[in-house]
mmCIF file of C-alpha atoms in Angstrom:
data_model
loop_
_atom_site.group_PDB
_atom_site.id
_atom_site.type_symbol
_atom_site.label_atom_id
_atom_site.label_comp_id
_atom_site.label_asym_id
_atom_site.label_seq_id
_atom_site.Cartn_x
_atom_site.Cartn_y
_atom_site.Cartn_z
ATOM 1 C CA GLN A 1 106.707 -19.604 112.810
ATOM 2 C CA LYS A 2 106.704 -22.604 114.260
ATOM 3 C CA GLU A 3 103.735 -23.637 116.427
ATOM 4 C CA VAL A 4 105.677 -24.424 119.547
ATOM 5 C CA GLU A 5 109.053 -23.208 119.744
ATOM 6 C CA GLN A 6 112.189 -24.589 122.170
ATOM 7 C CA ASN A 7 116.050 -23.670 122.069
ATOM 8 C CA SER A 8 116.836 -27.494 120.830
ATOM 9 C CA GLY A 9 120.138 -27.448 123.694
ATOM 10 C CA PRO A 10 121.941 -28.900 124.973
ATOM 11 C CA LEU A 11 121.535 -26.892 127.883
ATOM 12 C CA SER A 12 125.101 -27.553 130.123
ATOM 13 C CA VAL A 13 124.205 -26.384 133.778
ATOM 14 C CA PRO A 14 126.419 -28.173 137.128
ATOM 15 C CA GLU A 15 124.818 -30.800 138.950
ATOM 16 C CA GLY A 16 123.314 -28.691 141.535
ATOM 17 C CA ALA A 17 122.263 -26.190 140.203
ATOM 18 C CA ILE A 18 118.793 -24.990 138.764
ATOM 19 C CA ALA A 19 118.348 -25.513 135.109
ATOM 20 C CA SER A 20 115.456 -23.032 133.438
ATOM 21 C CA LEU A 21 114.349 -24.465 129.793
ATOM 22 C CA ASN A 22 112.073 -21.894 128.303
ATOM 23 C CA CYS A 23 108.967 -22.516 125.468
ATOM 24 C CA THR A 24 106.946 -19.702 123.680
ATOM 25 C CA TYR A 25 103.802 -20.886 121.851
ATOM 26 C CA SER A 26 101.942 -18.984 118.792
ATOM 27 C CA ASP A 27 97.991 -20.265 119.556
ATOM 28 C CA ARG A 28 96.741 -17.181 121.613
ATOM 29 C CA GLY A 29 93.703 -19.598 122.616
ATOM 30 C CA SER A 30 95.976 -22.619 124.039
ATOM 31 C CA GLN A 31 94.329 -23.863 127.195
ATOM 32 C CA SER A 32 96.574 -26.619 128.264
ATOM 33 C CA PHE A 33 100.332 -26.934 128.855
ATOM 34 C CA PHE A 34 102.310 -29.622 129.571
ATOM 35 C CA TRP A 35 106.069 -30.565 130.076
ATOM 36 C CA TYR A 36 107.656 -33.921 129.012
ATOM 37 C CA ARG A 37 110.772 -35.564 129.940
ATOM 38 C CA GLN A 38 112.190 -38.156 127.000
ATOM 39 C CA TYR A 39 115.397 -40.750 127.802
ATOM 40 C CA SER A 40 116.948 -41.585 125.110
ATOM 41 C CA GLY A 41 114.951 -44.271 123.209
ATOM 42 C CA LYS A 42 112.304 -43.591 125.565
ATOM 43 C CA SER A 43 108.517 -42.186 125.322
ATOM 44 C CA PRO A 44 108.106 -39.044 126.827
ATOM 45 C CA GLU A 45 106.850 -39.295 130.165
ATOM 46 C CA LEU A 46 104.835 -36.612 131.850
ATOM 47 C CA ILE A 47 106.835 -33.910 134.720
ATOM 48 C CA MET A 48 103.519 -31.249 135.068
ATOM 49 C CA SER A 49 100.668 -29.762 133.357
ATOM 50 C CA ILE A 50 99.699 -26.430 133.726
ATOM 51 C CA TYR A 51 96.594 -24.626 133.014
ATOM 52 C CA SER A 52 96.699 -20.863 134.607
ATOM 53 C CA ASN A 53 98.936 -17.752 135.315
ATOM 54 C CA GLY A 54 101.954 -18.394 137.600
ATOM 55 C CA ASP A 55 103.940 -21.017 139.209
ATOM 56 C CA LYS A 56 102.935 -24.076 139.791
ATOM 57 C CA GLU A 57 105.611 -26.392 142.010
ATOM 58 C CA ASP A 58 106.032 -30.064 142.162
ATOM 59 C CA GLY A 59 108.802 -31.252 144.237
ATOM 60 C CA ARG A 60 112.149 -29.735 142.365
ATOM 61 C CA PHE A 61 110.104 -28.888 139.053
ATOM 62 C CA THR A 62 108.337 -25.569 138.936
ATOM 63 C CA ALA A 63 106.011 -24.856 135.825
ATOM 64 C CA GLN A 64 105.682 -20.845 135.015
ATOM 65 C CA LEU A 65 102.832 -19.662 132.440
ATOM 66 C CA ASN A 66 102.294 -16.151 131.334
ATOM 67 C CA LYS A 67 99.567 -16.823 128.617
ATOM 68 C CA ALA A 68 100.126 -12.648 127.779
ATOM 69 C CA SER A 69 103.904 -13.227 126.920
ATOM 70 C CA GLN A 70 102.760 -16.978 125.206
ATOM 71 C CA TYR A 71 105.170 -18.410 127.581
ATOM 72 C CA VAL A 72 106.383 -21.353 129.624
ATOM 73 C CA SER A 73 108.742 -22.267 131.362
ATOM 74 C CA LEU A 74 110.001 -24.813 133.662
ATOM 75 C CA LEU A 75 112.986 -24.619 135.934
ATOM 76 C CA ILE A 76 114.440 -27.906 137.720
ATOM 77 C CA ARG A 77 115.763 -26.993 140.766
ATOM 78 C CA ASP A 78 118.918 -29.286 142.693
ATOM 79 C CA SER A 79 119.703 -30.800 138.971
ATOM 80 C CA GLN A 80 121.023 -34.243 139.149
ATOM 81 C CA PRO A 81 122.606 -35.640 136.676
ATOM 82 C CA SER A 82 119.641 -38.516 136.823
ATOM 83 C CA ASP A 83 118.064 -34.953 134.899
ATOM 84 C CA SER A 84 119.609 -34.812 131.893
ATOM 85 C CA ALA A 85 117.464 -35.917 128.921
ATOM 86 C CA THR A 86 115.152 -33.892 126.373
ATOM 87 C CA TYR A 87 112.667 -31.644 127.618
ATOM 88 C CA LEU A 88 109.053 -31.413 125.568
ATOM 89 C CA CYS A 89 106.711 -28.430 125.630
ATOM 90 C CA ALA A 90 103.459 -29.759 125.171
ATOM 91 C CA VAL A 91 100.145 -27.125 124.012
ATOM 92 C CA HIS A 92 96.330 -28.049 124.205
ATOM 93 C CA SER A 93 94.356 -25.632 121.677
ATOM 94 C CA GLY A 94 91.278 -27.106 122.846
ATOM 95 C CA THR A 95 90.703 -28.454 118.671
ATOM 96 C CA TYR A 96 91.729 -31.744 120.437
ATOM 97 C CA LYS A 97 95.348 -31.328 119.030
ATOM 98 C CA TYR A 98 98.461 -31.006 120.802
ATOM 99 C CA ILE A 99 101.345 -29.654 119.491
ATOM 100 C CA PHE A 100 105.169 -30.160 121.024
ATOM 101 C CA GLY A 101 108.120 -28.728 120.281
ATOM 102 C CA THR A 102 111.038 -30.466 119.125
ATOM 103 C CA GLY A 103 112.692 -30.753 122.819
ATOM 104 C CA THR A 104 115.529 -29.014 124.336
ATOM 105 C CA ARG A 105 118.833 -31.159 125.216
ATOM 106 C CA LEU A 106 119.560 -30.856 128.837
ATOM 107 C CA LYS A 107 123.131 -32.558 130.176
ATOM 108 C CA VAL A 108 123.745 -31.940 134.272
ATOM 109 C CA LEU A 109 127.172 -32.517 134.242
ATOM 110 C CA ALA A 110 128.610 -34.711 137.354
ATOM 111 C CA LYS N 1 96.696 -49.073 136.798
ATOM 112 C CA ALA N 2 98.537 -50.766 133.596
ATOM 113 C CA GLY N 3 99.683 -48.129 131.486
ATOM 114 C CA VAL N 4 99.201 -47.605 127.451
ATOM 115 C CA THR N 5 100.860 -50.295 125.940
ATOM 116 C CA GLN N 6 102.000 -50.534 121.816
ATOM 117 C CA THR N 7 102.954 -53.613 119.491
ATOM 118 C CA PRO N 8 105.203 -54.395 118.276
ATOM 119 C CA ARG N 9 107.866 -52.666 119.991
ATOM 120 C CA TYR N 10 110.078 -53.838 116.856
ATOM 121 C CA LEU N 11 109.691 -53.574 113.311
ATOM 122 C CA ILE N 12 111.491 -54.094 110.030
ATOM 123 C CA LYS N 13 110.111 -53.549 106.784
ATOM 124 C CA THR N 14 111.006 -52.640 103.100
ATOM 125 C CA ARG N 15 109.620 -50.321 100.546
ATOM 126 C CA GLY N 16 105.967 -50.983 99.929
ATOM 127 C CA GLN N 17 104.941 -52.892 101.953
ATOM 128 C CA GLN N 18 102.117 -52.162 104.685
ATOM 129 C CA VAL N 19 102.391 -52.183 108.284
ATOM 130 C CA THR N 20 99.461 -51.676 111.480
ATOM 131 C CA LEU N 21 100.551 -51.270 114.290
ATOM 132 C CA SER N 22 98.564 -51.639 117.858
ATOM 133 C CA CYS N 23 97.510 -49.614 121.034
ATOM 134 C CA SER N 24 95.708 -50.700 123.864
ATOM 135 C CA PRO N 25 94.994 -47.189 125.997
ATOM 136 C CA ILE N 26 95.150 -46.806 129.512
ATOM 137 C CA SER N 27 91.423 -48.439 131.027
ATOM 138 C CA GLY N 28 89.445 -46.069 131.399
ATOM 139 C CA HIS N 29 91.140 -43.862 128.801
ATOM 140 C CA ARG N 30 88.898 -43.280 125.548
ATOM 141 C CA SER N 31 91.451 -40.907 123.794
ATOM 142 C CA VAL N 32 93.840 -41.952 121.500
ATOM 143 C CA SER N 33 96.138 -40.308 119.435
ATOM 144 C CA TRP N 34 99.185 -41.114 117.558
ATOM 145 C CA TYR N 35 102.651 -39.369 116.663
ATOM 146 C CA GLN N 36 104.891 -39.613 114.735
ATOM 147 C CA GLN N 37 109.457 -38.968 115.955
ATOM 148 C CA THR N 38 111.973 -38.697 113.921
ATOM 149 C CA PRO N 39 115.552 -37.131 114.745
ATOM 150 C CA GLY N 40 115.169 -34.145 112.413
ATOM 151 C CA GLN N 41 110.857 -33.315 113.082
ATOM 152 C CA GLY N 42 110.755 -33.869 116.667
ATOM 153 C CA LEU N 43 107.284 -35.515 118.027
ATOM 154 C CA GLN N 44 104.610 -34.941 114.932
ATOM 155 C CA PHE N 45 100.624 -35.432 115.268
ATOM 156 C CA LEU N 46 98.856 -37.990 112.809
ATOM 157 C CA PHE N 47 95.416 -38.615 114.024
ATOM 158 C CA GLU N 48 93.324 -38.876 117.518
ATOM 159 C CA TYR N 49 90.629 -40.861 118.200
ATOM 160 C CA PHE N 50 87.642 -40.792 120.290
ATOM 161 C CA SER N 51 84.732 -43.056 120.927
ATOM 162 C CA GLU N 52 85.327 -44.533 117.844
ATOM 163 C CA THR N 53 85.653 -41.673 115.734
ATOM 164 C CA GLN N 54 88.742 -39.616 114.289
ATOM 165 C CA ARG N 55 88.400 -35.796 115.782
ATOM 166 C CA ASN N 56 91.800 -34.167 114.450
ATOM 167 C CA LYS N 57 93.901 -35.392 111.780
ATOM 168 C CA GLY N 58 97.616 -34.218 111.094
ATOM 169 C CA ASN N 59 99.599 -32.894 108.085
ATOM 170 C CA PHE N 60 100.184 -36.401 106.604
ATOM 171 C CA PRO N 61 99.707 -38.345 103.637
ATOM 172 C CA GLY N 62 97.154 -40.260 103.033
ATOM 173 C CA ARG N 63 98.804 -43.773 103.642
ATOM 174 C CA PHE N 64 98.819 -43.202 107.103
ATOM 175 C CA SER N 65 95.318 -44.188 108.688
ATOM 176 C CA GLY N 66 94.004 -44.975 112.039
ATOM 177 C CA ARG N 67 91.133 -46.390 113.059
ATOM 178 C CA GLN N 68 89.370 -47.146 116.937
ATOM 179 C CA PHE N 69 87.325 -49.565 118.190
ATOM 180 C CA SER N 70 84.921 -50.108 120.635
ATOM 181 C CA ASN N 71 87.287 -51.262 123.861
ATOM 182 C CA SER N 72 89.250 -47.910 123.024
ATOM 183 C CA ARG N 73 91.958 -49.395 121.268
ATOM 184 C CA SER N 74 93.688 -48.609 118.321
ATOM 185 C CA GLU N 75 95.416 -48.929 115.666
ATOM 186 C CA MET N 76 97.496 -47.039 112.373
ATOM 187 C CA ASN N 77 98.041 -48.743 109.272
ATOM 188 C CA VAL N 78 100.410 -47.621 106.917
ATOM 189 C CA SER N 79 100.533 -48.581 103.004
ATOM 190 C CA THR N 80 103.387 -48.548 100.825
ATOM 191 C CA LEU N 81 106.053 -47.691 103.015
ATOM 192 C CA GLU N 82 108.882 -45.398 101.910
ATOM 193 C CA LEU N 83 112.090 -44.928 103.262
ATOM 194 C CA GLY N 84 111.324 -41.378 105.570
ATOM 195 C CA ASP N 85 109.097 -43.617 107.385
ATOM 196 C CA SER N 86 111.098 -45.028 109.295
ATOM 197 C CA ALA N 87 110.336 -43.660 112.717
ATOM 198 C CA LEU N 88 109.067 -44.396 116.253
ATOM 199 C CA TYR N 89 105.495 -44.323 116.117
ATOM 200 C CA LEU N 90 104.258 -43.265 119.776
ATOM 201 C CA CYS N 91 100.967 -43.660 120.829
ATOM 202 C CA ALA N 92 99.213 -41.655 123.420
ATOM 203 C CA SER N 93 96.057 -42.014 125.318
ATOM 204 C CA SER N 94 94.074 -39.650 128.053
ATOM 205 C CA VAL N 95 90.672 -39.437 129.441
ATOM 206 C CA ASP N 96 88.045 -37.366 127.500
ATOM 207 C CA ARG N 97 88.754 -33.485 126.587
ATOM 208 C CA GLU N 98 88.250 -32.002 129.657
ATOM 209 C CA GLN N 99 90.779 -34.430 131.440
ATOM 210 C CA GLU N 100 93.648 -33.895 128.375
ATOM 211 C CA THR N 101 96.323 -35.275 129.811
ATOM 212 C CA GLN N 102 98.190 -37.390 128.117
ATOM 213 C CA TYR N 103 100.404 -40.649 128.464
ATOM 214 C CA PHE N 104 102.615 -42.095 126.557
ATOM 215 C CA GLY N 105 103.270 -45.888 125.228
ATOM 216 C CA PRO N 106 106.589 -47.131 124.755
ATOM 217 C CA GLY N 107 106.388 -46.920 121.487
ATOM 218 C CA THR N 108 106.772 -49.092 118.475
ATOM 219 C CA ARG N 109 110.124 -48.889 116.143
ATOM 220 C CA LEU N 110 109.816 -48.697 112.569
ATOM 221 C CA LEU N 111 112.680 -49.568 110.078
ATOM 222 C CA VAL N 112 112.047 -49.312 106.249
ATOM 223 C CA LEU N 113 114.650 -50.965 104.495
#
């Protein structure tokens, strides 16, 4: 079992729709969770961090964390073509080590 | 505040050679991590340095090594290059353990021929 799992996609959504990206992790001791966006040929860019159960909103982005289910998600409201990228889920376990998922490729169709 | 910088941005080497990549973290950041990214394997953790000490290491062979200087700048070295080492090498910095949000540099794209 991979430590951090994401559906590789592509996930295709129409412009203006809500895109839902999911991530599961195996280490119950994980404490910090991050979503990064990576455009083709570029480096990952931090979108959101979340540390406690529940929802955290930042503009069009909402991160959701459920530690009991070992599940973290990212919702993108009013999706735009510029949101088309690969979204990486990262988990920090507290042992100075980050584990990344392989990413979900999102396509927003104009 | 300037972001994470990496040099060089692109590199072409041949098998058997060695390479050194450099990373300058965001000012005030003391932790530097290195990652290898390939299309097939995604982002793989190489190692992390904090205050000139390696705190953690990923599952890579000993050909991959690194170090951190007193000004928090870091270098990674790959010896005896193999074709499979062709990848994007990313450096990320964070303040410290408590504020561990990482910020990535632009990466060094290494091609081994």
